[in-house]
Coordinates of C-alpha atoms and ligand atoms in Angstrom, one line a residue:
M1 CA 284.5 157.3 219.6
S2 CA 283.5 153.5 220.4
T3 CA 284.6 150.8 218.5
E4 CA 282.5 148.0 220.4
K5 CA 280.0 145.8 218.0
V6 CA 276.7 145.7 217.5
R7 CA 275.3 142.6 219.2
V8 CA 271.7 141.9 220.0
R9 CA 269.1 139.0 220.4
F10 CA 265.7 137.9 219.9
A11 CA 264.5 136.8 223.1
P12 CA 261.7 134.8 222.7
S13 CA 260.1 131.6 225.4
P14 CA 259.3 129.0 224.1
T15 CA 256.0 128.5 225.2
G16 CA 253.9 128.2 221.3
P17 CA 254.6 129.4 218.7
L18 CA 255.8 132.8 217.2
H19 CA 253.4 135.4 217.4
I20 CA 254.0 137.7 214.3
G21 CA 254.8 140.5 216.9
G22 CA 257.5 138.3 217.6
V23 CA 258.3 138.3 213.3
R24 CA 258.8 141.8 214.4
T25 CA 261.2 141.7 217.3
A26 CA 262.8 139.6 215.3
L27 CA 263.6 141.5 212.2
F28 CA 263.8 144.1 214.0
N29 CA 266.6 143.1 216.2
Y30 CA 268.2 141.5 212.7
L31 CA 268.2 144.8 210.5
F32 CA 269.5 146.9 213.9
A33 CA 272.4 144.3 213.5
K34 CA 273.0 144.2 209.8
K35 CA 273.3 147.6 210.2
H36 CA 275.6 148.4 211.9
G37 CA 277.8 145.2 210.6
G38 CA 276.9 143.4 213.8
D39 CA 276.0 140.0 215.1
F40 CA 271.8 139.2 216.3
I41 CA 272.4 136.2 218.0
L42 CA 269.2 133.7 219.0
R43 CA 268.4 133.2 222.6
V44 CA 266.2 130.4 223.8
E45 CA 264.1 131.3 227.7
D46 CA 262.6 128.4 229.1
T47 CA 263.3 128.7 232.2
D48 CA 260.2 129.3 233.5
Q49 CA 259.6 125.2 232.8
A50 CA 255.9 124.9 233.9
R51 CA 255.4 127.1 230.6
F52 CA 257.5 125.2 228.4
V53 CA 255.7 123.5 225.2
E54 CA 257.4 120.7 222.9
G55 CA 258.5 121.8 219.3
A56 CA 258.0 126.0 220.0
E57 CA 262.2 126.3 219.8
E58 CA 262.2 124.3 216.1
Y59 CA 259.5 126.8 214.9
I60 CA 261.0 129.6 216.2
I61 CA 264.0 129.0 214.0
E62 CA 262.4 127.6 211.7
S63 CA 260.2 131.0 211.3
L64 CA 263.3 132.8 211.0
N65 CA 264.8 131.3 208.1
W66 CA 262.0 131.0 206.3
C67 CA 261.5 135.2 207.0
N68 CA 265.9 135.0 205.8
I69 CA 266.3 136.8 208.9
P70 CA 268.6 133.9 210.0
F71 CA 271.1 134.3 213.6
D72 CA 274.7 134.1 213.5
E73 CA 274.4 132.7 216.7
G74 CA 271.9 130.0 218.6
P75 CA 271.0 127.2 219.3
G76 CA 272.6 125.3 217.2
K77 CA 275.1 127.9 215.6
E78 CA 277.7 127.2 219.0
K79 CA 280.0 130.7 220.0
D80 CA 281.9 132.2 222.6
A81 CA 279.1 133.4 224.9
G82 CA 276.6 129.6 224.4
P83 CA 274.7 127.8 225.4
Y84 CA 271.9 129.3 224.2
R85 CA 269.1 127.9 226.3
Q86 CA 268.5 129.4 229.1
S87 CA 268.0 126.1 230.6
E88 CA 272.0 125.1 229.8
R89 CA 273.1 127.3 231.5
K90 CA 271.2 127.5 234.9
S91 CA 274.2 126.1 237.0
L92 CA 275.2 130.3 236.4
Y93 CA 272.6 132.2 237.8
R94 CA 273.2 131.7 241.1
E95 CA 276.4 133.1 241.2
Y96 CA 275.3 136.1 240.3
A97 CA 272.1 136.3 242.7
E98 CA 274.7 135.3 245.9
M99 CA 277.4 138.7 244.7
L100 CA 273.8 140.8 244.8
I101 CA 273.6 139.0 248.4
A102 CA 276.7 140.1 249.3
S103 CA 276.8 143.1 247.9
G104 CA 273.5 144.3 250.0
N105 CA 271.3 144.8 246.4
A106 CA 269.8 141.4 247.4
Y107 CA 267.9 139.4 250.7
Y108 CA 266.8 136.2 251.5
A109 CA 263.0 136.1 251.7
F110 CA 261.2 132.8 253.8
D111 CA 258.1 133.9 253.2
T112 CA 255.8 131.5 252.2
S113 CA 253.5 131.4 248.9
E114 CA 250.5 130.7 251.4
E115 CA 252.0 133.9 253.4
L116 CA 252.1 136.0 251.8
D117 CA 249.3 135.7 250.0
K118 CA 247.4 136.4 253.3
H119 CA 248.8 139.3 253.7
R120 CA 247.8 140.0 250.1
E121 CA 244.3 139.1 250.8
N122 CA 244.5 141.6 254.0
H123 CA 245.6 144.1 251.9
E124 CA 242.5 143.5 248.8
A125 CA 239.5 143.7 251.8
K126 CA 241.7 147.5 252.7
G127 CA 241.3 148.3 248.8
K128 CA 244.8 148.0 248.7
T129 CA 247.4 146.6 247.1
F130 CA 250.4 144.4 248.9
I131 CA 253.6 145.6 247.5
Y132 CA 256.4 144.5 249.2
N133 CA 259.6 146.4 248.5
W134 CA 260.8 149.2 250.9
H135 CA 258.3 150.0 253.4
N136 CA 256.8 146.4 254.9
R137 CA 259.9 144.1 254.4
Q138 CA 261.4 145.1 257.3
K139 CA 258.0 143.8 259.0
L140 CA 258.2 140.0 256.7
K141 CA 260.2 137.2 256.4
N142 CA 263.8 137.9 255.4
S143 CA 267.5 138.2 255.6
L144 CA 266.8 142.2 256.4
S145 CA 263.8 141.4 259.7
L146 CA 265.5 138.5 260.9
P147 CA 268.6 138.0 263.4
E148 CA 271.9 136.0 261.4
A149 CA 272.1 133.7 263.3
E150 CA 268.3 132.8 262.5
V151 CA 268.4 132.9 258.4
K152 CA 271.6 130.9 258.2
Q153 CA 269.8 128.1 260.5
K154 CA 266.9 128.7 258.7
I155 CA 269.7 127.7 254.6
E156 CA 271.2 125.1 256.9
A157 CA 267.7 123.2 257.5
G158 CA 266.7 123.7 253.9
E159 CA 264.0 125.7 254.6
A160 CA 263.0 127.3 251.4
Y161 CA 263.2 130.8 249.8
V162 CA 263.7 133.2 247.6
I163 CA 265.8 135.9 246.8
R164 CA 264.3 138.9 245.8
F165 CA 266.1 142.3 244.7
K166 CA 266.4 145.1 247.2
A167 CA 265.1 147.9 245.2
P168 CA 265.4 151.6 246.2
E169 CA 263.6 152.8 249.1
D170 CA 264.4 156.9 247.8
E171 CA 265.7 158.4 244.6
T172 CA 264.5 159.3 241.1
L173 CA 266.2 157.3 238.1
H174 CA 266.1 158.6 235.0
L175 CA 265.9 155.9 232.0
K176 CA 266.3 156.4 228.1
D177 CA 265.1 154.1 225.8
E178 CA 265.9 154.3 222.0
I179 CA 262.9 154.8 220.5
R180 CA 260.9 157.3 224.0
G181 CA 263.6 159.2 225.2
E182 CA 264.9 160.5 228.6
M183 CA 262.1 158.5 231.6
T184 CA 262.1 159.2 234.6
I185 CA 260.7 156.7 237.5
D186 CA 260.7 157.1 241.3
T187 CA 261.9 153.9 243.2
K188 CA 259.4 154.6 246.1
I189 CA 257.0 152.3 243.7
L190 CA 259.1 149.4 242.9
D191 CA 258.4 146.4 244.6
D192 CA 261.5 143.9 245.6
K193 CA 261.4 141.1 242.2
V194 CA 262.4 138.5 242.9
L195 CA 265.8 137.5 241.4
F196 CA 266.1 133.5 242.1
K197 CA 263.0 130.9 243.0
S198 CA 263.4 128.7 245.5
D199 CA 262.9 125.5 242.6
G200 CA 266.8 126.8 241.8
M201 CA 265.5 128.2 239.0
P202 CA 266.7 132.5 237.6
T203 CA 263.4 135.0 237.0
Y204 CA 263.4 136.0 233.4
H205 CA 265.0 138.9 235.4
L206 CA 267.7 138.1 236.2
A207 CA 268.7 135.4 234.2
N208 CA 267.9 138.4 231.0
I209 CA 271.0 140.1 232.9
V210 CA 272.8 138.2 233.3
D211 CA 272.5 136.2 230.1
D212 CA 272.1 139.8 228.2
H213 CA 276.0 141.0 230.0
L214 CA 277.8 137.7 229.1
M215 CA 276.9 137.5 226.1
K216 CA 278.0 141.1 225.5
I217 CA 274.9 143.2 224.3
T218 CA 274.6 146.0 223.3
H219 CA 271.2 146.4 222.5
V220 CA 268.7 144.9 223.9
I221 CA 265.4 146.1 221.7
R222 CA 262.3 144.4 222.4
G223 CA 258.3 144.5 222.8
E224 CA 257.0 147.4 225.0
E225 CA 255.7 144.5 227.3
W226 CA 259.0 144.6 228.4
L227 CA 259.0 149.2 229.7
P228 CA 258.0 148.5 232.9
S229 CA 261.0 145.7 234.1
L230 CA 263.0 148.7 232.8
A231 CA 264.0 150.0 235.6
L232 CA 264.5 146.9 237.6
H233 CA 266.6 145.8 235.0
V234 CA 268.6 149.4 234.7
L235 CA 269.8 148.5 239.0
L236 CA 270.5 145.3 238.1
Y237 CA 272.9 146.8 236.2
R238 CA 273.8 149.3 238.5
A239 CA 274.2 147.0 241.5
F240 CA 276.5 144.2 239.1
D241 CA 278.3 147.3 238.5
W242 CA 277.9 146.5 235.0
K243 CA 278.2 148.5 231.7
A244 CA 274.1 148.0 230.6
P245 CA 273.1 148.4 227.4
K246 CA 271.1 150.2 225.2
F247 CA 267.1 149.4 225.4
A248 CA 264.5 150.7 222.6
H249 CA 261.5 149.6 223.7
L250 CA 258.9 148.6 219.8
P251 CA 255.6 149.7 219.9
L252 CA 252.4 147.2 220.1
I253 CA 250.9 146.0 217.1
L254 CA 247.7 146.9 216.9
K255 CA 244.2 145.4 215.5
P256 CA 243.2 146.4 212.3
Q257 CA 240.7 147.7 214.4
G258 CA 243.5 149.7 216.1
K259 CA 242.0 149.1 219.1
G260 CA 244.2 146.9 221.6
K261 CA 246.9 144.9 220.8
L262 CA 247.0 141.7 218.4
S263 CA 246.5 139.1 219.7
K264 CA 247.1 135.3 218.7
R265 CA 243.0 134.6 218.9
D266 CA 242.3 137.5 216.4
G267 CA 243.0 136.0 213.1
D268 CA 241.3 133.2 213.6
K269 CA 238.0 135.6 213.8
M270 CA 239.6 138.2 211.4
G271 CA 240.8 135.1 208.7
F272 CA 244.0 136.5 208.5
P273 CA 247.4 134.5 209.9
V274 CA 248.7 135.6 212.7
F275 CA 251.5 133.6 212.6
P276 CA 254.5 133.0 209.7
L277 CA 254.3 129.5 209.7
E278 CA 251.7 126.6 210.3
W279 CA 250.9 125.6 213.9
K280 CA 250.1 122.5 214.9
D281 CA 249.5 122.4 218.5
P282 CA 251.2 120.0 220.6
K283 CA 248.5 119.7 222.7
S284 CA 244.5 120.3 221.9
G285 CA 246.4 119.0 218.0
D286 CA 244.4 122.4 217.0
V287 CA 246.3 123.7 213.8
S288 CA 246.3 127.3 213.5
T289 CA 246.8 128.5 209.6
G290 CA 250.3 131.0 209.1
Y291 CA 251.5 132.8 205.9
R292 CA 253.5 130.8 204.0
E293 CA 250.9 127.8 204.4
E294 CA 248.4 130.7 203.0
G295 CA 251.3 131.1 199.8
Y296 CA 252.9 134.5 201.0
F297 CA 256.3 135.0 199.7
P298 CA 258.3 136.2 203.3
E299 CA 259.9 139.0 201.3
A300 CA 256.5 140.3 201.3
V301 CA 255.4 139.5 204.8
V302 CA 258.5 140.7 206.3
N303 CA 258.0 144.1 204.0
M304 CA 254.8 144.4 205.4
L305 CA 256.5 143.8 208.8
A306 CA 259.2 145.7 209.1
L307 CA 257.0 148.9 208.5
L308 CA 254.6 148.4 210.9
G309 CA 255.9 151.4 213.6
W310 CA 258.8 151.8 211.4
N311 CA 259.5 154.1 207.9
A312 CA 262.4 156.3 206.6
G313 CA 262.4 159.3 207.5
G314 CA 262.4 161.9 205.5
G315 CA 259.0 161.9 204.2
T316 CA 258.7 159.3 201.9
E317 CA 256.5 157.4 200.4
K318 CA 258.5 154.4 199.7
E319 CA 256.9 151.6 200.6
I320 CA 258.4 148.6 198.4
Y321 CA 261.8 147.1 200.7
T322 CA 264.0 144.8 199.5
L323 CA 266.2 142.8 202.4
E324 CA 269.0 144.4 202.1
E325 CA 267.6 148.1 200.5
L326 CA 265.4 147.7 204.2
T327 CA 269.3 146.7 206.3
R328 CA 270.3 150.6 204.7
A329 CA 267.5 152.0 205.6
F330 CA 266.7 150.9 208.7
S331 CA 267.4 152.6 212.2
L332 CA 265.5 153.2 216.0
E333 CA 265.0 156.7 215.8
H334 CA 262.5 156.3 213.2
V335 CA 260.5 153.6 215.1
S336 CA 257.2 155.1 216.9
K337 CA 256.2 156.1 220.0
G338 CA 253.0 154.7 219.0
G339 CA 251.3 151.5 217.8
S340 CA 250.6 150.7 214.0
K341 CA 247.5 148.9 213.7
F342 CA 247.9 145.5 211.3
D343 CA 246.4 145.7 208.1
P344 CA 245.5 142.8 206.8
E345 CA 244.9 143.9 203.1
K346 CA 248.3 146.0 203.6
T347 CA 249.4 142.5 203.4
R348 CA 247.8 141.5 200.1
W349 CA 249.1 144.4 198.9
F350 CA 253.1 143.8 199.3
Q351 CA 252.0 139.9 197.6
H352 CA 250.1 141.2 194.9
H353 CA 253.3 143.9 194.2
Y354 CA 255.9 141.0 195.0
M355 CA 254.0 138.4 192.9
Q356 CA 254.3 140.9 189.9
E357 CA 258.3 140.6 190.7
T358 CA 258.6 137.0 190.8
N359 CA 259.1 135.4 187.2
N360 CA 256.7 133.4 185.5
E361 CA 259.7 130.7 184.9
E362 CA 260.4 130.2 189.5
L363 CA 256.3 130.7 189.4
A364 CA 255.9 128.7 187.1
K365 CA 258.3 126.0 188.5
D366 CA 255.6 125.7 191.6
L367 CA 252.4 126.2 189.1
V368 CA 253.2 122.8 188.1
G369 CA 254.0 121.8 191.9
L370 CA 251.4 122.6 193.1
L371 CA 249.0 121.1 189.8
Q372 CA 250.6 117.5 190.3
E373 CA 248.9 117.6 193.6
K374 CA 246.0 118.0 192.1
G375 CA 246.6 115.3 189.9
I376 CA 247.2 117.9 186.4
S377 CA 250.1 116.9 184.0
T378 CA 251.5 119.7 182.7
S379 CA 254.8 121.1 180.9
Q380 CA 256.6 123.8 182.2
E381 CA 256.5 125.3 179.4
Y382 CA 252.9 125.4 178.4
A383 CA 252.6 126.7 182.3
Q384 CA 254.9 130.0 182.0
H385 CA 252.2 131.1 179.4
I386 CA 249.6 130.8 180.7
I387 CA 251.4 132.7 184.2
S388 CA 252.4 135.5 181.3
L389 CA 248.6 135.3 180.7
L390 CA 246.4 135.8 184.7
K391 CA 250.0 137.1 186.7
E392 CA 248.6 140.5 186.5
R393 CA 245.6 140.1 188.1
T394 CA 246.6 136.8 190.9
T395 CA 248.6 137.4 194.0
F396 CA 248.9 133.9 195.6
L397 CA 250.2 130.8 193.5
S398 CA 247.0 128.9 194.2
D399 CA 245.1 132.4 192.3
F400 CA 246.7 130.5 188.9
W401 CA 244.1 127.8 190.0
E402 CA 242.1 129.2 191.2
Q403 CA 240.6 131.8 189.1
G404 CA 242.0 129.6 185.8
S405 CA 241.7 126.1 186.1
Y406 CA 240.6 126.1 182.5
F407 CA 243.5 126.2 181.4
F408 CA 243.7 123.1 182.4
T409 CA 241.1 121.1 182.8
A410 CA 237.0 121.3 180.8
P411 CA 234.7 123.4 183.0
E412 CA 232.3 121.0 184.5
K413 CA 229.2 123.2 184.6
Y414 CA 228.4 126.5 183.6
D415 CA 227.4 129.4 185.4
E416 CA 223.7 129.7 185.5
K417 CA 223.3 133.6 185.1
A418 CA 225.7 133.3 182.5
A419 CA 223.8 130.6 180.3
K420 CA 220.6 132.2 180.8
K421 CA 221.9 135.2 179.5
A422 CA 224.7 134.1 177.2
W423 CA 222.6 130.6 175.0
K424 CA 219.7 131.6 173.2
E425 CA 217.6 129.1 171.0
D426 CA 220.0 129.7 168.2
T427 CA 223.3 129.4 169.4
A428 CA 224.0 125.9 169.3
G429 CA 223.2 126.7 165.6
I430 CA 226.2 130.0 165.6
M431 CA 228.2 127.7 167.7
E432 CA 228.4 125.0 164.6
K433 CA 229.1 128.2 162.1
V434 CA 232.0 129.1 164.7
I435 CA 233.4 125.5 165.0
S436 CA 233.7 125.2 161.0
I437 CA 235.9 129.0 160.9
L438 CA 238.5 126.6 163.8
E439 CA 238.8 124.0 161.4
E440 CA 239.7 126.2 158.6
V441 CA 242.2 128.0 161.2
E442 CA 245.8 127.2 160.0
D443 CA 248.1 128.7 162.6
F444 CA 246.0 128.1 165.5
S445 CA 247.5 131.6 167.2
A446 CA 245.5 133.9 169.0
G447 CA 245.7 136.6 166.4
N448 CA 244.5 134.2 163.5
V449 CA 241.5 132.5 165.3
Q450 CA 240.4 136.7 166.7
E451 CA 240.6 137.4 162.7
S452 CA 238.9 134.8 161.2
V453 CA 235.7 134.0 164.1
K454 CA 236.0 138.5 164.0
S455 CA 235.6 138.5 159.5
W456 CA 232.7 136.2 160.1
I457 CA 231.0 137.7 162.5
T458 CA 231.0 141.3 160.3
S459 CA 230.6 139.6 157.3
E460 CA 227.4 137.6 158.6
G461 CA 226.1 141.2 160.5
I462 CA 225.0 139.2 163.9
G463 CA 226.5 141.5 167.3
F464 CA 229.4 140.4 169.2
G465 CA 228.5 139.4 171.3
K466 CA 226.2 136.4 170.6
V467 CA 229.5 134.8 169.5
M468 CA 231.8 135.8 172.1
Q469 CA 229.8 135.4 175.0
P470 CA 229.2 132.0 174.8
F471 CA 231.8 131.1 172.9
R472 CA 233.5 132.3 176.6
L473 CA 230.8 130.4 178.2
S474 CA 231.5 127.5 176.2
L475 CA 235.9 127.2 177.6
V476 CA 235.5 129.6 180.5
G477 CA 232.1 127.7 182.6
A478 CA 231.6 131.5 183.2
M479 CA 231.8 134.9 182.1
Q480 CA 236.0 135.4 183.3
G481 CA 239.4 135.6 182.5
P482 CA 241.3 137.2 179.4
D483 CA 240.9 137.3 176.1
V484 CA 239.2 134.4 174.9
F485 CA 241.2 133.8 171.7
D486 CA 244.1 134.0 173.9
I487 CA 242.0 131.3 175.8
A488 CA 241.9 128.5 173.0
A489 CA 244.6 129.4 171.5
A490 CA 246.2 128.2 174.9
I491 CA 244.0 125.7 174.8
G492 CA 244.1 124.3 171.0
R493 CA 242.3 123.5 167.9
E494 CA 241.0 120.4 169.7
E495 CA 239.9 121.0 173.2
T496 CA 238.8 124.3 171.8
I497 CA 236.1 122.3 169.4
S498 CA 235.1 119.7 172.0
R499 CA 234.2 122.6 174.7
I500 CA 231.9 124.3 172.1
R501 CA 230.4 121.1 171.5
K502 CA 230.1 119.6 175.0
A503 CA 228.2 123.1 176.0
Q504 CA 226.2 122.4 172.8
S505 CA 224.7 119.6 174.7
E506 CA 225.0 120.9 177.6
L507 CA 223.1 124.1 177.2
Ligands
LIG601 N1 261.4 136.2 227.1 C1 261.4 137.3 226.8 C2 260.2 137.4 226.2 O1 259.5 135.9 225.6 C3 262.5 138.8 226.5 C4 262.5 139.5 226.8 C5 262.8 140.2 226.4 O2 263.7 140.9 225.2 O3 263.5 141.1 227.8 O4 259.4 138.5 225.3

C-alpha cells in the first residue's frame, strides 16, 4: 500500500464570483482531503489575463472561509509548493513545453489566426469541422511539416508561434474516473491542443498539468465540464513520464426544474442566491445577493451542497450532517454520476433546521445587533425571551423582526380584514373592562393575566373570541403570533394597556 499523502486542489479562475457549484467542488475537495488526513490547496488559475476580474480572488477566499472550509496552502498561506497563483509561476511553463518538443510530443505551429479562420470557414462551407491534428498537420505550417532550417529561421526572426501537443493518431485510450469508472477513447478524434500561446503564456491544459505535478496533487476532483479534457491530460502525464493523479469528475448541478445546468442567471430569475456571498460587479456595479447576506448559516449551505450529488450510501435517510460528520462519511464512491437538481426549498429546510439548533443566547446577540440597525434598542435578556417564544416558526434571524416586530414596537396599522371581523360596536367597552382587569393583576405574568382575563370572561358569559380577538389585534395589529398572554406579559402591563387604548381610539 502506498503511503503517499493525499493532496487535492481547488483551482478556480478568478473571472468573477464563485458560483455555488464551485463551492461544492471546493467542499468535496476539502472533505476528501480531511477524510484522508491530507492537504487542501487553493491554486488560482489566472493565466487568462483578459478574463481576470478584480476582487474575484479575495471573494473566493472569503467564501471558503465563510463556509468553514479553509485551504491549507494557497495565496497568503505559502508552503513549499508555492507560489499558488499561476501568473506568478509564469516563467516555469515554457521549459516544460519545450521538454515536450524535445521528446517529440509537441511541435511549434506558425499558422496565423487568419489562416486558421480561413481553414475553418472552408471546412464549414463543406459542412465539416476543422480539426488540427494527425490528419492534416503535415499540410499546415509547423515544425513537423516545414524543413528544420526554416523552422529555425522563423523562430530566430521572432515570428509568432504556438506550441501544440502532438496527439497520437491511432490508439485506444483507457481512462479511469473515480466516479464514472472506465472509459475508452479513440485518439483519432483528439485535436492537437495548444499548450503554449504566442503571448508567452501557457494554456490551461499545460499549466494545470505542470502545477498538479509540481504540487504533488494525488487526486483531481473537479466539475464534469472538464471530462472532455481528461484524455489530453492523461496523454500529457504520459508524455512527461509522470505518474498521473486519480481523477474524479463531479456531476452537474441542474436547474430546479431539472433541465440544464444551474446558471448564474437562474438565481435572479427564480429568486434564490446562486452565490455564497454578495457580489458587486466591479464594472457594471450590479449587485447579486449571496447566501450569507440572505441570512443563511454556512452550516446549512454546506449541508445542502454536500447532498447535491453525494449520499452516505447504505440506504441511509440521514440528511443532517455537521462538517465533521461529512468529513467522516465522505467518499468519492458515493458521488452520483447523474446531475442533481438544485432545490431552493430544501435549502430553506436546512436553514430552518440549523436555526432551531442554534442556541438562544447566541441568536439574541445577533438579534440585538439587527434591531440596533433599525434604531431599536433592546436588552439581551428581552431578545432571548422573544426568541424562545418565536423560534419554532422562524428560519432566518430577520424573521424575528418580520414576524414579531410588535414585541419591540407598537403596531402602526391594523390589518383591515381582521379589524372588521374583530372590532365591533361594543368592543371598545369590553376592552375598557379588560383594561381594568389588567390593572388589577398582581404579578403580570402570562399565567396570571390569562387566569384573570379568562375567569372574567367566563363569569360574564361573553364569547372568548369577542375578547381575545380584539385583544390580539390591539397588541399585534393582526391575527398572528404566539399566545396573546405571552405577548402581553413580554411587553408588560403599561405597554399592553397603552396599545389597547390606541386601538380603542383608532378603530
Ligand atoms: N481553472 C479551472 C476552472 O476554472 C480548473 C479546472 C480543474 O480543476 O482542473 O474550473
